[in-house]
Amino acid sequence: MVTTSKKLVISGYYGFRNSGDEAVLKSILTALEEESQRSNVTIEPIVLSIDPEWTTSMYGVRAVHRMKLKEVREALKESDGLISGGGSLLQDATGLKSIPYYLGVIKLAQWLKKPTFIYAQGIGPVNRKIFNPMIKSVFKSCTYVSVRDEQSADYLRRLGLKWNQIHVVPDPVMGLPLPDKASVDRGHESSASLDHVPAETGIPAVTNDAVQVSQQQVSQQQVHTEAAVDKHAKLPVIGVSVRFWEEDRKELTAIAAGLKKLAAKKAVHLRFMPFHLPDDVQASRFMMEMLGDVTSKGSEVSITEDLTDPQQMLEEVSRCDLMIGMRLHSLIYAASQYVPPVGISYDPKIDQFLLRLDSEPAGSTTTLDGDKLAVTVAKLLDQRSQWLKEHEDQITSLKQEAREPAKQIITYLGRKG
C-alpha cells in the first residue's frame, strides 16, 4: 500500500498554558496519528500557537505564530487542509476578538482553496447578532463540521446549516489516553519541588502530596513522598479545579464553605488542580486560605503547580475519587477516567457536558450553596461504585466516539490521494 503524506494546519487556543486547551490539542494529535496508522495517510501537523517554540518542545510538532499573518498564510498555502478546534473558539462571552480571529483563519484557508474541518467545537454563547451571518457563511463552505453538543448543533441549524452537515461528537479530550510510565516519572521529577506552598502563606500542611517540605528538604522529597503514600491511601482524594469568575468571589467562598464542612465530618485529601496558569493558581490559593487548618480532623490539602503537560494532569485527575470543577476540562478529564465529576456552572458549556452524562451541576456561580455542595460530595463519595456502575458503559462509548472527527478527516484525505 502506497502511503501519502498530508500537512494539516491546526488552529485553536494553543500555547497559552491552559491545560484544557492543551489537552484538546494533544487529543487531536493523538487521534490523527492513531487513525493515520490504520490508513495510507500520514499526517504532518502545523500548529498555530501563541508560543511556537513551547508547542514544538511539548508535542514534537511544527508550530508557527498564530498572530503573524505571513506565517499563518504560508503554512496554509503549503498545507493540505485546516482543522479548526476544538474548544469554545466561537463565542463572544470573553471578548469581541475570538470569533473574527478564528473565522478569519478558516476563511483564509478557504480562499486558498484548502479543505476546512471543524473539529468538535462548542459554539456559543454568541450574544451579538452581527456574528451570525459570518459564522453561517464560513461554516457552509466547510468540508466537515462536528460540534461537541446538541446546543451547538441547534445553533448552526437555526443559522441554516442542514442537519446532515453537522456531526455531534464528544469533546476530543474524552479520547485522551494516560501517559506512558516513563513520561509520568519525568513529569513528577520535574515538578516535585514546584507543588510546595511556602510556610509564610499561613496555610498549614499544604504541600505536594500533603507532605511538608521546606526548600532545604527538597533533596529528601522522594523519601517523604514514599512515606506519604500509605497515609493518603486511606483518604479519599477530591480534586478541586477553580477559577475566578464572580467579582465578589462568592462562588469560591461557597465552595470553600462546603469543603470545610465536609472536612469537618470526613477526613479527605483536597487536591487543588490549577488548569489555567497562573490565574487558577491564585484562585486555588485564595480558597486554600479560606479553608484554614483542616488537619485537626485528619484531612489534608495539596496543590499541583506549573503542571502544563495535559497527560500528566490527566494522570493527576485519574488518582482522584471525585472531581469538583469549574473548568470544563477538569470535568471531562474526570469523566474520561471514570471519576465522578461535580460541576460548578459559570457557562452553559458546563451544563451541556454534564447533560451528556445525564447529570447536572451542583449549582451555578451565582446560586451555589456550600452546605448542599458538602452533602452532594459526601453522598457521591459513599455511592461512587454505584455511580460507576450507572455510567461506565456510557463513558466508554463517549471515549470511542471522540475519535470520529479524526477518522472522517483521514478518510477524506485518503480519498483525495
PDB file of N, CA, C and O in Angstrom, residues 297-332:
ATOM      1  N   LYS A 297      -9.033  17.269  61.902  1.00  0.00           N
ATOM      2  CA  LYS A 297      -9.927  16.120  61.733  1.00  0.00           C
ATOM      3  C   LYS A 297      -9.311  15.056  60.821  1.00  0.00           C
ATOM      4  O   LYS A 297      -9.993  14.115  60.402  1.00  0.00           O
ATOM      5  N   GLY A 298      -8.036  15.228  60.480  1.00  0.00           N
ATOM      6  CA  GLY A 298      -7.353  14.220  59.676  1.00  0.00           C
ATOM      7  C   GLY A 298      -7.316  14.506  58.188  1.00  0.00           C
ATOM      8  O   GLY A 298      -6.787  13.702  57.415  1.00  0.00           O
ATOM      9  N   SER A 299      -7.861  15.647  57.744  1.00  0.00           N
ATOM     10  CA  SER A 299      -7.847  15.979  56.319  1.00  0.00           C
ATOM     11  C   SER A 299      -6.523  16.618  55.919  1.00  0.00           C
ATOM     12  O   SER A 299      -5.764  17.095  56.772  1.00  0.00           O
ATOM     13  N   GLU A 300      -6.242  16.627  54.640  1.00  0.00           N
ATOM     14  CA  GLU A 300      -5.026  17.224  54.102  1.00  0.00           C
ATOM     15  C   GLU A 300      -5.370  18.069  52.883  1.00  0.00           C
ATOM     16  O   GLU A 300      -6.415  17.875  52.250  1.00  0.00           O
ATOM     17  N   VAL A 301      -4.478  19.010  52.555  1.00  0.00           N
ATOM     18  CA  VAL A 301      -4.658  19.880  51.392  1.00  0.00           C
ATOM     19  C   VAL A 301      -3.354  19.908  50.610  1.00  0.00           C
ATOM     20  O   VAL A 301      -2.276  19.983  51.203  1.00  0.00           O
ATOM     21  N   SER A 302      -3.437  19.841  49.281  1.00  0.00           N
ATOM     22  CA  SER A 302      -2.246  19.952  48.439  1.00  0.00           C
ATOM     23  C   SER A 302      -2.617  20.626  47.129  1.00  0.00           C
ATOM     24  O   SER A 302      -3.793  20.854  46.840  1.00  0.00           O
ATOM     25  N   ILE A 303      -1.605  20.954  46.342  1.00  0.00           N
ATOM     26  CA  ILE A 303      -1.835  21.655  45.073  1.00  0.00           C
ATOM     27  C   ILE A 303      -0.827  21.194  44.037  1.00  0.00           C
ATOM     28  O   ILE A 303       0.334  20.932  44.349  1.00  0.00           O
ATOM     29  N   THR A 304      -1.277  21.050  42.799  1.00  0.00           N
ATOM     30  CA  THR A 304      -0.362  20.863  41.674  1.00  0.00           C
ATOM     31  C   THR A 304      -0.070  22.245  41.125  1.00  0.00           C
ATOM     32  O   THR A 304      -0.970  23.077  41.020  1.00  0.00           O
ATOM     33  N   GLU A 305       1.162  22.483  40.769  1.00  0.00           N
ATOM     34  CA  GLU A 305       1.532  23.817  40.308  1.00  0.00           C
ATOM     35  C   GLU A 305       2.512  23.713  39.153  1.00  0.00           C
ATOM     36  O   GLU A 305       3.377  22.830  39.136  1.00  0.00           O
ATOM     37  N   ASP A 306       2.379  24.618  38.182  1.00  0.00           N
ATOM     38  CA  ASP A 306       3.229  24.606  36.988  1.00  0.00           C
ATOM     39  C   ASP A 306       3.143  23.281  36.243  1.00  0.00           C
ATOM     40  O   ASP A 306       4.111  22.836  35.638  1.00  0.00           O
ATOM     41  N   LEU A 307       1.979  22.651  36.289  1.00  0.00           N
ATOM     42  CA  LEU A 307       1.773  21.402  35.563  1.00  0.00           C
ATOM     43  C   LEU A 307       1.070  21.741  34.255  1.00  0.00           C
ATOM     44  O   LEU A 307      -0.127  22.025  34.232  1.00  0.00           O
ATOM     45  N   THR A 308       1.831  21.750  33.153  1.00  0.00           N
ATOM     46  CA  THR A 308       1.281  22.178  31.864  1.00  0.00           C
ATOM     47  C   THR A 308       1.081  21.034  30.880  1.00  0.00           C
ATOM     48  O   THR A 308       0.384  21.193  29.885  1.00  0.00           O
ATOM     49  N   ASP A 309       1.685  19.882  31.134  1.00  0.00           N
ATOM     50  CA  ASP A 309       1.509  18.746  30.241  1.00  0.00           C
ATOM     51  C   ASP A 309       0.121  18.150  30.471  1.00  0.00           C
ATOM     52  O   ASP A 309      -0.191  17.706  31.573  1.00  0.00           O
ATOM     53  N   PRO A 310      -0.745  18.137  29.457  1.00  0.00           N
ATOM     54  CA  PRO A 310      -2.127  17.687  29.666  1.00  0.00           C
ATOM     55  C   PRO A 310      -2.232  16.242  30.131  1.00  0.00           C
ATOM     56  O   PRO A 310      -3.102  15.910  30.940  1.00  0.00           O
ATOM     57  N   GLN A 311      -1.355  15.369  29.638  1.00  0.00           N
ATOM     58  CA  GLN A 311      -1.454  13.972  30.048  1.00  0.00           C
ATOM     59  C   GLN A 311      -1.006  13.765  31.487  1.00  0.00           C
ATOM     60  O   GLN A 311      -1.517  12.883  32.185  1.00  0.00           O
ATOM     61  N   GLN A 312      -0.060  14.574  31.937  1.00  0.00           N
ATOM     62  CA  GLN A 312       0.329  14.477  33.343  1.00  0.00           C
ATOM     63  C   GLN A 312      -0.780  14.993  34.252  1.00  0.00           C
ATOM     64  O   GLN A 312      -1.002  14.455  35.340  1.00  0.00           O
ATOM     65  N   MET A 313      -1.500  16.035  33.806  1.00  0.00           N
ATOM     66  CA  MET A 313      -2.655  16.490  34.571  1.00  0.00           C
ATOM     67  C   MET A 313      -3.750  15.421  34.564  1.00  0.00           C
ATOM     68  O   MET A 313      -4.420  15.182  35.581  1.00  0.00           O
ATOM     69  N   LEU A 314      -3.927  14.767  33.430  1.00  0.00           N
ATOM     70  CA  LEU A 314      -4.899  13.676  33.341  1.00  0.00           C
ATOM     71  C   LEU A 314      -4.549  12.571  34.333  1.00  0.00           C
ATOM     72  O   LEU A 314      -5.437  11.994  34.978  1.00  0.00           O
ATOM     73  N   GLU A 315      -3.263  12.284  34.447  1.00  0.00           N
ATOM     74  CA  GLU A 315      -2.800  11.282  35.414  1.00  0.00           C
ATOM     75  C   GLU A 315      -3.157  11.700  36.844  1.00  0.00           C
ATOM     76  O   GLU A 315      -3.600  10.879  37.656  1.00  0.00           O
ATOM     77  N   GLU A 316      -2.972  12.985  37.142  1.00  0.00           N
ATOM     78  CA  GLU A 316      -3.336  13.501  38.466  1.00  0.00           C
ATOM     79  C   GLU A 316      -4.831  13.304  38.733  1.00  0.00           C
ATOM     80  O   GLU A 316      -5.239  12.842  39.799  1.00  0.00           O
ATOM     81  N   VAL A 317      -5.648  13.654  37.753  1.00  0.00           N
ATOM     82  CA  VAL A 317      -7.095  13.540  37.919  1.00  0.00           C
ATOM     83  C   VAL A 317      -7.510  12.083  38.073  1.00  0.00           C
ATOM     84  O   VAL A 317      -8.419  11.765  38.850  1.00  0.00           O
ATOM     85  N   SER A 318      -6.833  11.189  37.372  1.00  0.00           N
ATOM     86  CA  SER A 318      -7.196   9.768  37.432  1.00  0.00           C
ATOM     87  C   SER A 318      -7.010   9.182  38.825  1.00  0.00           C
ATOM     88  O   SER A 318      -7.606   8.157  39.154  1.00  0.00           O
ATOM     89  N   ARG A 319      -6.180   9.831  39.649  1.00  0.00           N
ATOM     90  CA  ARG A 319      -5.938   9.344  41.006  1.00  0.00           C
ATOM     91  C   ARG A 319      -7.008   9.815  41.994  1.00  0.00           C
ATOM     92  O   ARG A 319      -6.988   9.422  43.161  1.00  0.00           O
ATOM     93  N   CYS A 320      -7.908  10.675  41.537  1.00  0.00           N
ATOM     94  CA  CYS A 320      -8.940  11.217  42.429  1.00  0.00           C
ATOM     95  C   CYS A 320     -10.103  10.238  42.581  1.00  0.00           C
ATOM     96  O   CYS A 320     -10.365   9.404  41.723  1.00  0.00           O
ATOM     97  N   ASP A 321     -10.811  10.394  43.682  1.00  0.00           N
ATOM     98  CA  ASP A 321     -12.047   9.650  43.892  1.00  0.00           C
ATOM     99  C   ASP A 321     -13.246  10.455  43.410  1.00  0.00           C
ATOM    100  O   ASP A 321     -14.325   9.892  43.183  1.00  0.00           O
ATOM    101  N   LEU A 322     -13.049  11.756  43.252  1.00  0.00           N
ATOM    102  CA  LEU A 322     -14.115  12.657  42.821  1.00  0.00           C
ATOM    103  C   LEU A 322     -13.477  13.969  42.400  1.00  0.00           C
ATOM    104  O   LEU A 322     -12.428  14.339  42.926  1.00  0.00           O
ATOM    105  N   MET A 323     -14.095  14.669  41.439  1.00  0.00           N
ATOM    106  CA  MET A 323     -13.565  15.952  40.969  1.00  0.00           C
ATOM    107  C   MET A 323     -14.636  17.034  41.071  1.00  0.00           C
ATOM    108  O   MET A 323     -15.718  16.902  40.495  1.00  0.00           O
ATOM    109  N   ILE A 324     -14.329  18.098  41.818  1.00  0.00           N
ATOM    110  CA  ILE A 324     -15.175  19.292  41.839  1.00  0.00           C
ATOM    111  C   ILE A 324     -14.557  20.285  40.875  1.00  0.00           C
ATOM    112  O   ILE A 324     -13.402  20.680  41.045  1.00  0.00           O
ATOM    113  N   GLY A 325     -15.297  20.693  39.852  1.00  0.00           N
ATOM    114  CA  GLY A 325     -14.674  21.518  38.827  1.00  0.00           C
ATOM    115  C   GLY A 325     -15.517  22.677  38.334  1.00  0.00           C
ATOM    116  O   GLY A 325     -16.717  22.522  38.088  1.00  0.00           O
ATOM    117  N   MET A 326     -14.860  23.834  38.189  1.00  0.00           N
ATOM    118  CA  MET A 326     -15.428  24.944  37.443  1.00  0.00           C
ATOM    119  C   MET A 326     -14.937  24.899  36.003  1.00  0.00           C
ATOM    120  O   MET A 326     -15.680  25.235  35.086  1.00  0.00           O
ATOM    121  N   ARG A 327     -13.696  24.491  35.799  1.00  0.00           N
ATOM    122  CA  ARG A 327     -13.151  24.375  34.448  1.00  0.00           C
ATOM    123  C   ARG A 327     -13.782  23.170  33.749  1.00  0.00           C
ATOM    124  O   ARG A 327     -13.797  22.057  34.290  1.00  0.00           O
ATOM    125  N   LEU A 328     -14.282  23.390  32.533  1.00  0.00           N
ATOM    126  CA  LEU A 328     -14.937  22.318  31.784  1.00  0.00           C
ATOM    127  C   LEU A 328     -14.045  21.094  31.663  1.00  0.00           C
ATOM    128  O   LEU A 328     -14.489  19.959  31.900  1.00  0.00           O
ATOM    129  N   HIS A 329     -12.783  21.310  31.313  1.00  0.00           N
ATOM    130  CA  HIS A 329     -11.953  20.139  31.038  1.00  0.00           C
ATOM    131  C   HIS A 329     -11.521  19.398  32.294  1.00  0.00           C
ATOM    132  O   HIS A 329     -11.103  18.242  32.213  1.00  0.00           O
ATOM    133  N   SER A 330     -11.650  20.016  33.444  1.00  0.00           N
ATOM    134  CA  SER A 330     -11.433  19.245  34.672  1.00  0.00           C
ATOM    135  C   SER A 330     -12.516  18.181  34.802  1.00  0.00           C
ATOM    136  O   SER A 330     -12.247  17.053  35.229  1.00  0.00           O
ATOM    137  N   LEU A 331     -13.734  18.528  34.401  1.00  0.00           N
ATOM    138  CA  LEU A 331     -14.847  17.583  34.452  1.00  0.00           C
ATOM    139  C   LEU A 331     -14.715  16.518  33.367  1.00  0.00           C
ATOM    140  O   LEU A 331     -15.018  15.336  33.587  1.00  0.00           O
ATOM    141  N   ILE A 332     -14.248  16.934  32.189  1.00  0.00           N
ATOM    142  CA  ILE A 332     -14.051  15.985  31.095  1.00  0.00           C
ATOM    143  C   ILE A 332     -12.909  15.022  31.437  1.00  0.00           C
ATOM    144  O   ILE A 332     -13.003  13.806  31.209  1.00  0.00           O
TER     145      ILE A 332
END
